[in-house]
Coordinates of C-alpha atoms in Angstrom, one line a residue:
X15 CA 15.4 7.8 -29.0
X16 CA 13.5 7.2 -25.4
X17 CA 15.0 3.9 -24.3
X18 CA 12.7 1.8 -22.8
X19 CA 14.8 1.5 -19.3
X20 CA 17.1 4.4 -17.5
X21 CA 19.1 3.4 -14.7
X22 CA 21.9 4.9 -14.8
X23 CA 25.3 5.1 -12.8
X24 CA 26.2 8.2 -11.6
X25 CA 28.8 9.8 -9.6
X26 CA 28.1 8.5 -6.1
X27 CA 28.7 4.9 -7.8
X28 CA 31.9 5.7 -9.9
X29 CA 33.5 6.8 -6.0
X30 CA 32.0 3.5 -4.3
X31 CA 34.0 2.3 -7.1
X32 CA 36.7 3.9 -6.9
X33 CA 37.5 3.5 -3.1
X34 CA 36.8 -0.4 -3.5
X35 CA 39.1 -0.3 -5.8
X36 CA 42.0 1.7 -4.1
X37 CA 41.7 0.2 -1.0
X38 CA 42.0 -3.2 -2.7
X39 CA 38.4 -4.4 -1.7
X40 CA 37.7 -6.6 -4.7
X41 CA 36.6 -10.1 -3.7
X42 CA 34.0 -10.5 -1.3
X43 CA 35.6 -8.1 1.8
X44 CA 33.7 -5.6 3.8
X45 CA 31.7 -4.4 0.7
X46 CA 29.9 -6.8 -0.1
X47 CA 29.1 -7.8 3.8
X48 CA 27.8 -4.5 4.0
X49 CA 25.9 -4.8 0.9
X50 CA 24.5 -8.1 2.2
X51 CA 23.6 -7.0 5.6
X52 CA 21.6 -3.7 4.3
X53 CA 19.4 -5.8 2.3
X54 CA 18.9 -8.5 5.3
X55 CA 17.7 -5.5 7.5
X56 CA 15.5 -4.5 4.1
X57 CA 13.7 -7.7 3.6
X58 CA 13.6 -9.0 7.1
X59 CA 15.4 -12.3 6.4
X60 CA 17.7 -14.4 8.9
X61 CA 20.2 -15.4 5.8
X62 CA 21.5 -12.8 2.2
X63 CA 24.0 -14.3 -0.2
X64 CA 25.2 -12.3 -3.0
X65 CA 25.2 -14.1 -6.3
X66 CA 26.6 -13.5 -9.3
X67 CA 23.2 -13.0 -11.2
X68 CA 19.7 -13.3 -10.5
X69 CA 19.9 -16.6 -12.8
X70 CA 22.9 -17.7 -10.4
X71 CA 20.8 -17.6 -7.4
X72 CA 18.2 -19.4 -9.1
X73 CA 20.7 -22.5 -9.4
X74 CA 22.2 -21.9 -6.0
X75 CA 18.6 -22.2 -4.5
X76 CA 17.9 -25.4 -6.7
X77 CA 21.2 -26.4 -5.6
X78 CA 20.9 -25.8 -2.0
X79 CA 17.7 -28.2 -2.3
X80 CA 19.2 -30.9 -3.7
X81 CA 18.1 -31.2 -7.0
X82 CA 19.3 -34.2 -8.9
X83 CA 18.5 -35.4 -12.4
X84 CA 14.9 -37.1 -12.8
X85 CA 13.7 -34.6 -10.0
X86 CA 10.8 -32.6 -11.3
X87 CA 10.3 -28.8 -11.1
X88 CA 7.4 -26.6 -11.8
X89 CA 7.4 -23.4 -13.2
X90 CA 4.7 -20.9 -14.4
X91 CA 4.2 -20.2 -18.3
X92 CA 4.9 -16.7 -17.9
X93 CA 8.5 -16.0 -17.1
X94 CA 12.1 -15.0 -18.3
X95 CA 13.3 -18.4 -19.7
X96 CA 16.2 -18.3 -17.0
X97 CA 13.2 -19.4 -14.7
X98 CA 13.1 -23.0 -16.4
X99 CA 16.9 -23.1 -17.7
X100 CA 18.4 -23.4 -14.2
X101 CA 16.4 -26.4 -13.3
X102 CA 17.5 -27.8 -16.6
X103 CA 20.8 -27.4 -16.3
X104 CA 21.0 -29.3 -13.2
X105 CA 19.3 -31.8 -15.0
X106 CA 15.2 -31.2 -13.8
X107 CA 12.4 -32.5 -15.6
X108 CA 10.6 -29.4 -15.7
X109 CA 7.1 -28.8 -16.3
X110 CA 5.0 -25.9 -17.5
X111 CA 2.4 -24.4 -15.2
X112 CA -0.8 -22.7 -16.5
X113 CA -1.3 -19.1 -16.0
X114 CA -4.1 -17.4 -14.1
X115 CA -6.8 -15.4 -17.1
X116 CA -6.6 -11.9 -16.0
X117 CA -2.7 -11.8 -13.9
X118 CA 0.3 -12.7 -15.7
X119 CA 1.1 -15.0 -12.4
X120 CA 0.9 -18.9 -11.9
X121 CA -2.5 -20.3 -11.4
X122 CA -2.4 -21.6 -8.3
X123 CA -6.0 -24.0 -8.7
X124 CA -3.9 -26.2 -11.2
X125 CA -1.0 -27.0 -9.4
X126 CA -1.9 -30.0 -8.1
X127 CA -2.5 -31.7 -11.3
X128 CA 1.2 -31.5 -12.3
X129 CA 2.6 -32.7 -8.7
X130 CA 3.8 -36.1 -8.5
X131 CA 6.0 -38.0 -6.1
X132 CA 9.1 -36.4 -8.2
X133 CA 8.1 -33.3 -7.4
X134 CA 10.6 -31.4 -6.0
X135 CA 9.9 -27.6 -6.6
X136 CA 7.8 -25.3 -7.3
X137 CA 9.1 -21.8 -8.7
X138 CA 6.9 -19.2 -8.3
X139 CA 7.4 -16.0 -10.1
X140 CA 6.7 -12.4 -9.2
X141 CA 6.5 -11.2 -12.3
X142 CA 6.5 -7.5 -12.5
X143 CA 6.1 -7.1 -9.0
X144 CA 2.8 -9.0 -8.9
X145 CA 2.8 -11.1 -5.5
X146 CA 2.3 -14.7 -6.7
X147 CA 1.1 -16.7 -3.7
X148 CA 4.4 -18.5 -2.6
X149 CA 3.2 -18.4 1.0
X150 CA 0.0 -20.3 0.1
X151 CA 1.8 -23.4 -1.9
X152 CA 4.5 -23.4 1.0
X153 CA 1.4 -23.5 3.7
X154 CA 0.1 -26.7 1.2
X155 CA 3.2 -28.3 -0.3
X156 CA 5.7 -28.1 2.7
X157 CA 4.4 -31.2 4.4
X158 CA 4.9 -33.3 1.0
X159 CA 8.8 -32.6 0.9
X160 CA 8.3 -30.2 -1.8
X161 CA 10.1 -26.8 -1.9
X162 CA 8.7 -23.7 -2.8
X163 CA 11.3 -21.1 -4.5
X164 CA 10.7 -17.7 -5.1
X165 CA 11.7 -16.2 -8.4
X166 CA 11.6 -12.3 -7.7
X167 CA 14.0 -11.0 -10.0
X168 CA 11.2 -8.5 -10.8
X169 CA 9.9 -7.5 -7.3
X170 CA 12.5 -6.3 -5.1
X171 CA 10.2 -4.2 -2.4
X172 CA 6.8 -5.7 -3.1
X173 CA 4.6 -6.5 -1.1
X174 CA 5.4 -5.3 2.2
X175 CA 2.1 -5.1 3.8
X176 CA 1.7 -8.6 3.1
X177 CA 5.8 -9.4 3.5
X178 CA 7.9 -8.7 0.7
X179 CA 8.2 -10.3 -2.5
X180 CA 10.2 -13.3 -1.8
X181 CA 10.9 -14.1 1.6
X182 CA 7.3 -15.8 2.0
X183 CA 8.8 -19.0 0.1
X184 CA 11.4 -21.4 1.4
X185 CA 14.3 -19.3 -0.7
X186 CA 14.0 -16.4 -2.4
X187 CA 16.1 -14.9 -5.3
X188 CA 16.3 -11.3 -6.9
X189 CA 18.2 -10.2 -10.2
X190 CA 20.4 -6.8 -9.8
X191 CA 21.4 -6.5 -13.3
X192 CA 21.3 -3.0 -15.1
X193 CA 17.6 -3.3 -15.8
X194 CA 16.6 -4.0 -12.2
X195 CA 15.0 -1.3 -9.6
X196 CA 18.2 -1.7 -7.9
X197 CA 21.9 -2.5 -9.8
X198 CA 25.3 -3.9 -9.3
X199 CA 25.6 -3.9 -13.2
X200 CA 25.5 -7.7 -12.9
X201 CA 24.3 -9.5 -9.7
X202 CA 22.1 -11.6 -7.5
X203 CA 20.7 -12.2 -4.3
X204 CA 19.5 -15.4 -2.4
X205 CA 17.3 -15.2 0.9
X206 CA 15.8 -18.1 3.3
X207 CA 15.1 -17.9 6.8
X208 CA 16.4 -22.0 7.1
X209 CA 19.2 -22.4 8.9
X210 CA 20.8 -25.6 6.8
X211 CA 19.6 -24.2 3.4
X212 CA 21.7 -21.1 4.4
X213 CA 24.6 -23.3 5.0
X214 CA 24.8 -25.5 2.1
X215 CA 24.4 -22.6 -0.5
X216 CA 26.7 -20.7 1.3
X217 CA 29.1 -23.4 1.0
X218 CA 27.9 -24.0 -2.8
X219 CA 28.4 -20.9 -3.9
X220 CA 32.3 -21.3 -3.8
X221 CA 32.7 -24.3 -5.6
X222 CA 31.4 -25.8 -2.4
X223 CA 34.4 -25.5 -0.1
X224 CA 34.9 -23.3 2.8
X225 CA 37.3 -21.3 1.4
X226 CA 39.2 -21.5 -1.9
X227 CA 42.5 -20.5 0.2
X228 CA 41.7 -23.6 2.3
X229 CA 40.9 -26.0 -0.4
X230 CA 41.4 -29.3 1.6
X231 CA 37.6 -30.5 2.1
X232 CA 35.7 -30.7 -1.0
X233 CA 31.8 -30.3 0.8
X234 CA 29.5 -30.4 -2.2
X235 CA 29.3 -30.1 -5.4
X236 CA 29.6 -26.4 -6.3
X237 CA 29.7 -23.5 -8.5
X238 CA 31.9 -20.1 -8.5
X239 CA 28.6 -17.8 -8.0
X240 CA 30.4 -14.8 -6.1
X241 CA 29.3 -11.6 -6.0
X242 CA 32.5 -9.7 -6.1
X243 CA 33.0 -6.4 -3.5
X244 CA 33.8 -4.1 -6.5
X245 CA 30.2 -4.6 -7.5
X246 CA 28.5 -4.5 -4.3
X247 CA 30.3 -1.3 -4.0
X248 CA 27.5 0.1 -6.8
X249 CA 24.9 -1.9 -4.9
X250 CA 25.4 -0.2 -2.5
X251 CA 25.2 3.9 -4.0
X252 CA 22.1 2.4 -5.8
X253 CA 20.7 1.1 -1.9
X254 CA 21.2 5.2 -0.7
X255 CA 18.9 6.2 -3.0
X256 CA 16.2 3.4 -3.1
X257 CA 13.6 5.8 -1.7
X258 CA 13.9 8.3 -4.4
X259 CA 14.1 5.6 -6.7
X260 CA 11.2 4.0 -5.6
X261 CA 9.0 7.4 -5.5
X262 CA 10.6 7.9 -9.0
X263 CA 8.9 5.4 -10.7
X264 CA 6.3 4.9 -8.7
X265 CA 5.5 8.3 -10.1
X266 CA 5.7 7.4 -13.8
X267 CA 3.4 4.3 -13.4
X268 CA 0.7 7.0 -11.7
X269 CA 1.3 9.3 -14.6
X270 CA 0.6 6.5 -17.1
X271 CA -2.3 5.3 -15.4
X272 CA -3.8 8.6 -15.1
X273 CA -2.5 9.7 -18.9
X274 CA -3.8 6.8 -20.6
X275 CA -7.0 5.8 -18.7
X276 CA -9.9 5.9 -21.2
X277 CA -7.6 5.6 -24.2
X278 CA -9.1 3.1 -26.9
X279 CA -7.5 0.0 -27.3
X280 CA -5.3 0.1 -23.8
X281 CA -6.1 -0.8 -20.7
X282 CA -4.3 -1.8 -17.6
X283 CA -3.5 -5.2 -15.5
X284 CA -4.6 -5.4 -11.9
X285 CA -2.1 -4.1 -9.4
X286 CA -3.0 -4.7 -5.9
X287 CA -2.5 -1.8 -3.3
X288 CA 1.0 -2.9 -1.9
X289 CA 2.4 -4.5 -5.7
X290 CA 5.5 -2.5 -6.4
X291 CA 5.4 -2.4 -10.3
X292 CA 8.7 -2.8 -12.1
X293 CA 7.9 -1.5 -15.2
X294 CA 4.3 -0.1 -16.2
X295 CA 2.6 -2.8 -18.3
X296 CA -0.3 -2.2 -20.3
X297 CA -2.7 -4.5 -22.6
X298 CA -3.3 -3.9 -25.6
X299 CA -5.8 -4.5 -28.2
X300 CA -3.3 -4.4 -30.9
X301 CA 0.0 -4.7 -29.4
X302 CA 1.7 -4.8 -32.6
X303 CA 0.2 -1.2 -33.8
X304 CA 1.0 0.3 -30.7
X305 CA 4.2 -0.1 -30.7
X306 CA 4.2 0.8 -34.3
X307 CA 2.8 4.2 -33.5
X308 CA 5.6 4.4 -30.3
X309 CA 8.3 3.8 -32.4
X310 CA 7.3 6.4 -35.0
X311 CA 8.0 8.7 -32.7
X312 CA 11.2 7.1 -31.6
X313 CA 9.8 5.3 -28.5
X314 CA 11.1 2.0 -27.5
X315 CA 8.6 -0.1 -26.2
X316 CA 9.1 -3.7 -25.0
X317 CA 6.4 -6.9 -25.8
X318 CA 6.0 -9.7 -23.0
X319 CA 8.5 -12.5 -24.2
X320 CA 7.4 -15.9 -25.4
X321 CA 5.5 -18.1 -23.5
X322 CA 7.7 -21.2 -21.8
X323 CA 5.1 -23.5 -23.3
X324 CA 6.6 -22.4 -26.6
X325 CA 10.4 -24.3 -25.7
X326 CA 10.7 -27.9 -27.1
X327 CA 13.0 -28.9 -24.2
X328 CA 10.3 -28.4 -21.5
X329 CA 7.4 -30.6 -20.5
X330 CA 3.8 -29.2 -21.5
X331 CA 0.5 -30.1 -19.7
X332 CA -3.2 -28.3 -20.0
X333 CA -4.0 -25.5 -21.9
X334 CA -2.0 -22.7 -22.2
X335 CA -4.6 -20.0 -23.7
X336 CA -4.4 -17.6 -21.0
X337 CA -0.3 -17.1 -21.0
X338 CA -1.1 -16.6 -25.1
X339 CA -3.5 -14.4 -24.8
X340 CA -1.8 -12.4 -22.4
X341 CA 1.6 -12.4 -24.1
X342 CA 0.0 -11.1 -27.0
X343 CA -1.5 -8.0 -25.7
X344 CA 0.9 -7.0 -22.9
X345 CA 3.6 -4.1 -23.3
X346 CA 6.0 -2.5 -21.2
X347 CA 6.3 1.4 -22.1
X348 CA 9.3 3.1 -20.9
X349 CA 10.3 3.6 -17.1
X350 CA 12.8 3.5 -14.6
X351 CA 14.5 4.7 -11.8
X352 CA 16.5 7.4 -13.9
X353 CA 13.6 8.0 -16.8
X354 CA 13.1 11.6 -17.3
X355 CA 9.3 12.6 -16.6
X356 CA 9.2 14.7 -20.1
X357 CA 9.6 11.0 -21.8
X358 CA 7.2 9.7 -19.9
X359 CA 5.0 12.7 -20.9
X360 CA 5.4 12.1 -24.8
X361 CA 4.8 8.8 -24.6
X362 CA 1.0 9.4 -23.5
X363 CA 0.8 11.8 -25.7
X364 CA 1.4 10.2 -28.6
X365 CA -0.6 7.3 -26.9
X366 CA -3.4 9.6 -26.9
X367 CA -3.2 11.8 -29.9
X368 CA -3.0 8.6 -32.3
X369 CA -7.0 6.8 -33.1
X370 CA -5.3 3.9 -34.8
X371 CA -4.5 2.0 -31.4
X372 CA -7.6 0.7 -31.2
X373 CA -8.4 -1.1 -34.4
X374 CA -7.3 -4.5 -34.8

């Protein structure tokens, strides 16, 4: 069976591991500073702090704003439901942007019709390494009191010619779970170039004291969102070979672009020159039958999940036909940093060598 994701863990992490372990680094110690500095110097931010999960940052960020029940929070139509669920949590009224027609991203034109003088945030989300114009609501909104978070679990190294993939809003957080161009088998990452944002989530982070050794001064409320050393150790093996990985699938995305162009019934989204793509995404006239066809041949294959719009506990407004239409036709074929090129080669020809993909 070709899995739809390969990243694997290989030797270099098991002796990260290993010497974390044996030299009793466990708990945010050397490791994890190292970890956090590396990917300072990557993105070209002032402040890093590892999170337990991408969702955890999320939080942390809302946190570090000051989110309170009653404030409200926007987020696009298009996104992993951990998007909306950390603004819930803290108790956000969060509504449901529309989508742009032709880019899985937030449509940037209708924002101002959901802003009101609750208005707190406004997630933006990255999805699939697509760039999704946090530096143009931050330019608009940032006079207003409004924050502008970046959600770019997907897009770690995007973007660079324009700056990377979120360091362009106010915060910006990343996912390094197992399925991410870059792993510490469960983890997170929170950037911002403010000074006092820093501060507070670095202080909130730890159930917002200083130290839980020193627990005399209770600061803010807070969470236990650590990002332990033993897992920063596999960070950081995954961080040596970021160039290979990012050649590696930069590679299959070019093979399926190339493979599948003029196949009937599949075409491809619009990726701009510097968009790193996550995972190659494709639109389909018959989504359904495609992955039909994939799976006959023991292909995984993975559909867009469903639209937020679709969740009775968020707040809807507009039309949502674009994020519908969208949803329905895109699908990710399989990838990743450790996805052997052969796979990548069936899949495009079975792709190809089938004349039922096209018919709806």
């Amino acid at each position: 069976m070709i899995q739809v994701w390969s990243n694997f863990l290989l030797e270099r992490e098991i002796q990260n591991l290993q010497h974390a372990i044996s030299n009793k680094y466990i708990m945010e110690g050397p490791i994890l500073k190292e970890f956090q500095e590396r990917l300072k110097d990557i993105l070209n931010v002032r402040h890093v702090i590892g999170t337990a999960s991408g969702t955890a940052a999320l939080a942390l960020a809302l946190m570090g704003i000051g989110i309170q029940p009653g404030d409200e929070v926007i987020v696009p139509d298009l996104t992993f439901i951990a998007t909306a669920n950390a603004a819930c949590l803290l108790g956000a009224k969060v509504l449901v942007a529309q989508t742009q027609p032709d880019r899985p991203l937030l449509d940037l034109a209708k924002i101002d019709a959901l802003v009101t003088q609750k208005t707190k945030a406004i997630i933006t989300v990255d999805l699939n390494g697509r760039i999704s114009g946090s530096r143009e609501l931050k330019d608009k909104y940032s006079s207003k009191g409004i924050y502008i978070i970046d959600d770019a679990c997907q897009a770690l190294m995007s973007g660079p010619q324009s700056g990377m993939a979120g360091t362009q809003a106010d915060i910006g957080c990343y996912s390094f779970g197992i399925t991410k161009t870059v792993s510490t088998v469960n983890g997170g990452l929170v950037v911002t170039d403010h000074d006092d944002l820093y501060e507070r989530m670095r202080v909130m982070k730890t159930q917002g004291m200083e130290s839980v050794f020193e627990s005399d001064t209770y600061i803010y409320p807070g969470f236990n969102f650590k990002l332990p050393d033993v897992l920063a150790a596999i960070g950081n093996a995954q961080l040596d070979c970021l160039d290979e990985k990012l050649r590696h699938m930069r590679e299959i995305d070019d093979m399926y672009r190339e493979g599948l162009a003029g196949v009937e019934g599949i075409s491809f989204l619009d990726k701009k020159e510097d968009e790193f793509i996550w995972m190659t995404d494709i639109l389909c006239s018959n989504r359904d039958r495609v992955r039909e066809v994939l799976m006959e041949k023991e292909i995984l294959s993975r559909p867009l999940g469903a639209p937020l719009h679709t969740a009775g506990f968020l707040v809807k407004r507009g039309n949502y036909e674009n994020s519908t239409d969208l949803q329905n036709k895109i699908l990710y074929l399989p990838g990743g940093p450790n996805q052997d090129l052969k796979n990548i080669e069936k899949v495009i020809k079975t792709l190809k060598n089938s004349d039922l993909i096209g018919e709806n």
